[in-house]
Amino acid sequence: MQPEHGEHVTLRNTTGRPIDVGGHYLRDGAGNLRLFIGEGYVIQPGSLLDVYVGGGTDSPTAYYNGYGSGMLNNTGGDTVVYYDERHRIADVYSYIAPSG
């Protein structure tokens, strides 16, 4: 894990209104790790927020969890589950990593 770089999940606000994501979190498909989003984070319409596994300096567009190991470590792909502050599933995303 490299500070300021490395594994992260990018959230995009596709609505026409700001979304307060403070206190929300992400988990991998196996539920091994929670990636938290700090209080006070609001994603403006059309904007992005990078939620990093490793360490770094938080900014308005990046939140760092400071963990020492990766979350998305399945070689064939993974699933990320997004939870709101009430621990309800708000979204699910899966991807398949290309082989080779």
PDB file of C-alpha atoms in Angstrom:
ATOM      1  CA  MET A   1       0.000   0.000   0.000  1.00  0.00           C
ATOM      2  CA  GLN A   2       1.437   3.347  -1.054  1.00  0.00           C
ATOM      3  CA  PRO A   3       0.433   6.501   0.828  1.00  0.00           C
ATOM      4  CA  GLU A   4      -1.632   8.881  -1.325  1.00  0.00           C
ATOM      5  CA  HIS A   5      -1.967   6.262  -4.106  1.00  0.00           C
ATOM      6  CA  GLY A   6      -3.142   2.744  -4.615  1.00  0.00           C
ATOM      7  CA  GLU A   7      -6.299   0.807  -4.217  1.00  0.00           C
ATOM      8  CA  HIS A   8      -9.485   2.852  -4.003  1.00  0.00           C
ATOM      9  CA  VAL A   9     -13.134   2.981  -4.962  1.00  0.00           C
ATOM     10  CA  THR A  10     -14.393   6.035  -6.839  1.00  0.00           C
ATOM     11  CA  LEU A  11     -17.912   7.224  -6.100  1.00  0.00           C
ATOM     12  CA  ARG A  12     -19.720   9.457  -8.619  1.00  0.00           C
ATOM     13  CA  ASN A  13     -22.781  11.541  -7.861  1.00  0.00           C
ATOM     14  CA  THR A  14     -25.055  11.060 -10.886  1.00  0.00           C
ATOM     15  CA  THR A  15     -27.942  13.014  -9.382  1.00  0.00           C
ATOM     16  CA  GLY A  16     -28.742  16.699  -9.672  1.00  0.00           C
ATOM     17  CA  ARG A  17     -28.277  17.356  -5.957  1.00  0.00           C
ATOM     18  CA  PRO A  18     -25.427  17.163  -3.432  1.00  0.00           C
ATOM     19  CA  ILE A  19     -25.240  13.877  -1.491  1.00  0.00           C
ATOM     20  CA  ASP A  20     -23.930  13.731   2.073  1.00  0.00           C
ATOM     21  CA  VAL A  21     -21.958  10.465   2.259  1.00  0.00           C
ATOM     22  CA  GLY A  22     -20.436  11.041   5.704  1.00  0.00           C
ATOM     23  CA  GLY A  23     -20.701   7.905   7.808  1.00  0.00           C
ATOM     24  CA  HIS A  24     -21.357   5.670   4.798  1.00  0.00           C
ATOM     25  CA  TYR A  25     -19.064   2.742   4.054  1.00  0.00           C
ATOM     26  CA  LEU A  26     -18.141   0.113   1.467  1.00  0.00           C
ATOM     27  CA  ARG A  27     -17.450  -3.592   1.821  1.00  0.00           C
ATOM     28  CA  ASP A  28     -16.045  -6.150  -0.567  1.00  0.00           C
ATOM     29  CA  GLY A  29     -18.235  -9.075  -1.635  1.00  0.00           C
ATOM     30  CA  ALA A  30     -16.878 -11.296   1.140  1.00  0.00           C
ATOM     31  CA  GLY A  31     -17.449  -8.617   3.777  1.00  0.00           C
ATOM     32  CA  ASN A  32     -13.822  -8.789   4.928  1.00  0.00           C
ATOM     33  CA  LEU A  33     -13.187  -5.067   5.313  1.00  0.00           C
ATOM     34  CA  ARG A  34     -15.109  -1.824   5.732  1.00  0.00           C
ATOM     35  CA  LEU A  35     -13.976   1.275   3.901  1.00  0.00           C
ATOM     36  CA  PHE A  36     -15.414   4.180   5.840  1.00  0.00           C
ATOM     37  CA  ILE A  37     -16.206   7.668   4.589  1.00  0.00           C
ATOM     38  CA  GLY A  38     -15.567  10.402   7.127  1.00  0.00           C
ATOM     39  CA  GLU A  39     -18.189  12.788   8.444  1.00  0.00           C
ATOM     40  CA  GLY A  40     -18.700  15.973   6.476  1.00  0.00           C
ATOM     41  CA  TYR A  41     -18.089  14.513   3.013  1.00  0.00           C
ATOM     42  CA  VAL A  42     -20.576  15.737   0.428  1.00  0.00           C
ATOM     43  CA  ILE A  43     -20.349  14.799  -3.246  1.00  0.00           C
ATOM     44  CA  GLN A  44     -21.611  17.569  -5.494  1.00  0.00           C
ATOM     45  CA  PRO A  45     -23.664  16.734  -8.638  1.00  0.00           C
ATOM     46  CA  GLY A  46     -21.408  15.198 -11.277  1.00  0.00           C
ATOM     47  CA  SER A  47     -18.424  15.094  -8.917  1.00  0.00           C
ATOM     48  CA  LEU A  48     -16.266  12.224  -7.662  1.00  0.00           C
ATOM     49  CA  LEU A  49     -14.950  11.031  -4.301  1.00  0.00           C
ATOM     50  CA  ASP A  50     -12.074   8.553  -4.104  1.00  0.00           C
ATOM     51  CA  VAL A  51     -12.223   6.311  -1.024  1.00  0.00           C
ATOM     52  CA  TYR A  52      -8.751   4.820  -0.472  1.00  0.00           C
ATOM     53  CA  VAL A  53      -7.864   1.658   1.393  1.00  0.00           C
ATOM     54  CA  GLY A  54      -4.405   2.900   2.409  1.00  0.00           C
ATOM     55  CA  GLY A  55      -3.138   6.033   4.092  1.00  0.00           C
ATOM     56  CA  GLY A  56      -2.864   9.582   2.892  1.00  0.00           C
ATOM     57  CA  THR A  57      -3.993  13.135   3.496  1.00  0.00           C
ATOM     58  CA  ASP A  58      -7.756  13.584   3.311  1.00  0.00           C
ATOM     59  CA  SER A  59      -9.026  16.220   0.895  1.00  0.00           C
ATOM     60  CA  PRO A  60     -12.438  17.282  -0.422  1.00  0.00           C
ATOM     61  CA  THR A  61     -12.125  14.671  -3.207  1.00  0.00           C
ATOM     62  CA  ALA A  62     -10.304  11.850  -1.365  1.00  0.00           C
ATOM     63  CA  TYR A  63     -10.776   9.986   1.908  1.00  0.00           C
ATOM     64  CA  TYR A  64      -8.050   7.667   3.236  1.00  0.00           C
ATOM     65  CA  ASN A  65      -8.741   4.758   5.600  1.00  0.00           C
ATOM     66  CA  GLY A  66      -5.122   3.986   6.523  1.00  0.00           C
ATOM     67  CA  TYR A  67      -5.340   0.205   6.229  1.00  0.00           C
ATOM     68  CA  GLY A  68      -2.173  -1.761   5.492  1.00  0.00           C
ATOM     69  CA  SER A  69      -3.628  -4.369   3.142  1.00  0.00           C
ATOM     70  CA  GLY A  70      -5.813  -4.383   0.060  1.00  0.00           C
ATOM     71  CA  MET A  71      -9.539  -4.942  -0.096  1.00  0.00           C
ATOM     72  CA  LEU A  72     -10.155  -5.766  -3.737  1.00  0.00           C
ATOM     73  CA  ASN A  73      -7.846  -8.737  -3.937  1.00  0.00           C
ATOM     74  CA  ASN A  74      -9.773 -11.329  -5.933  1.00  0.00           C
ATOM     75  CA  THR A  75      -7.869 -12.023  -9.130  1.00  0.00           C
ATOM     76  CA  GLY A  76     -10.950 -12.581 -11.309  1.00  0.00           C
ATOM     77  CA  GLY A  77     -12.978  -9.596 -10.099  1.00  0.00           C
ATOM     78  CA  ASP A  78     -14.930  -8.514  -7.068  1.00  0.00           C
ATOM     79  CA  THR A  79     -18.116  -6.959  -5.789  1.00  0.00           C
ATOM     80  CA  VAL A  80     -18.323  -3.746  -3.783  1.00  0.00           C
ATOM     81  CA  VAL A  81     -21.379  -3.124  -1.611  1.00  0.00           C
ATOM     82  CA  TYR A  82     -22.173   0.473  -0.627  1.00  0.00           C
ATOM     83  CA  TYR A  83     -23.978   1.050   2.694  1.00  0.00           C
ATOM     84  CA  ASP A  84     -25.593   4.235   3.987  1.00  0.00           C
ATOM     85  CA  GLU A  85     -25.291   5.550   7.544  1.00  0.00           C
ATOM     86  CA  ARG A  86     -28.207   3.330   8.637  1.00  0.00           C
ATOM     87  CA  HIS A  87     -26.342   0.212   7.436  1.00  0.00           C
ATOM     88  CA  ARG A  88     -28.733  -0.293   4.506  1.00  0.00           C
ATOM     89  CA  ILE A  89     -27.428  -1.370   1.127  1.00  0.00           C
ATOM     90  CA  ALA A  90     -27.636   1.639  -1.172  1.00  0.00           C
ATOM     91  CA  ASP A  91     -25.789   0.226  -4.208  1.00  0.00           C
ATOM     92  CA  VAL A  92     -23.822  -2.781  -5.444  1.00  0.00           C
ATOM     93  CA  TYR A  93     -21.136  -2.843  -8.129  1.00  0.00           C
ATOM     94  CA  SER A  94     -19.319  -5.855  -9.579  1.00  0.00           C
ATOM     95  CA  TYR A  95     -16.438  -6.013 -11.982  1.00  0.00           C
ATOM     96  CA  ILE A  96     -14.513  -8.714 -13.789  1.00  0.00           C
ATOM     97  CA  ALA A  97     -10.750  -8.308 -14.088  1.00  0.00           C
ATOM     98  CA  PRO A  98      -9.399  -9.166 -17.533  1.00  0.00           C
ATOM     99  CA  SER A  99      -7.204 -12.239 -17.604  1.00  0.00           C
ATOM    100  CA  GLY A 100      -3.725 -12.259 -18.947  1.00  0.00           C
TER     101      GLY A 100
END
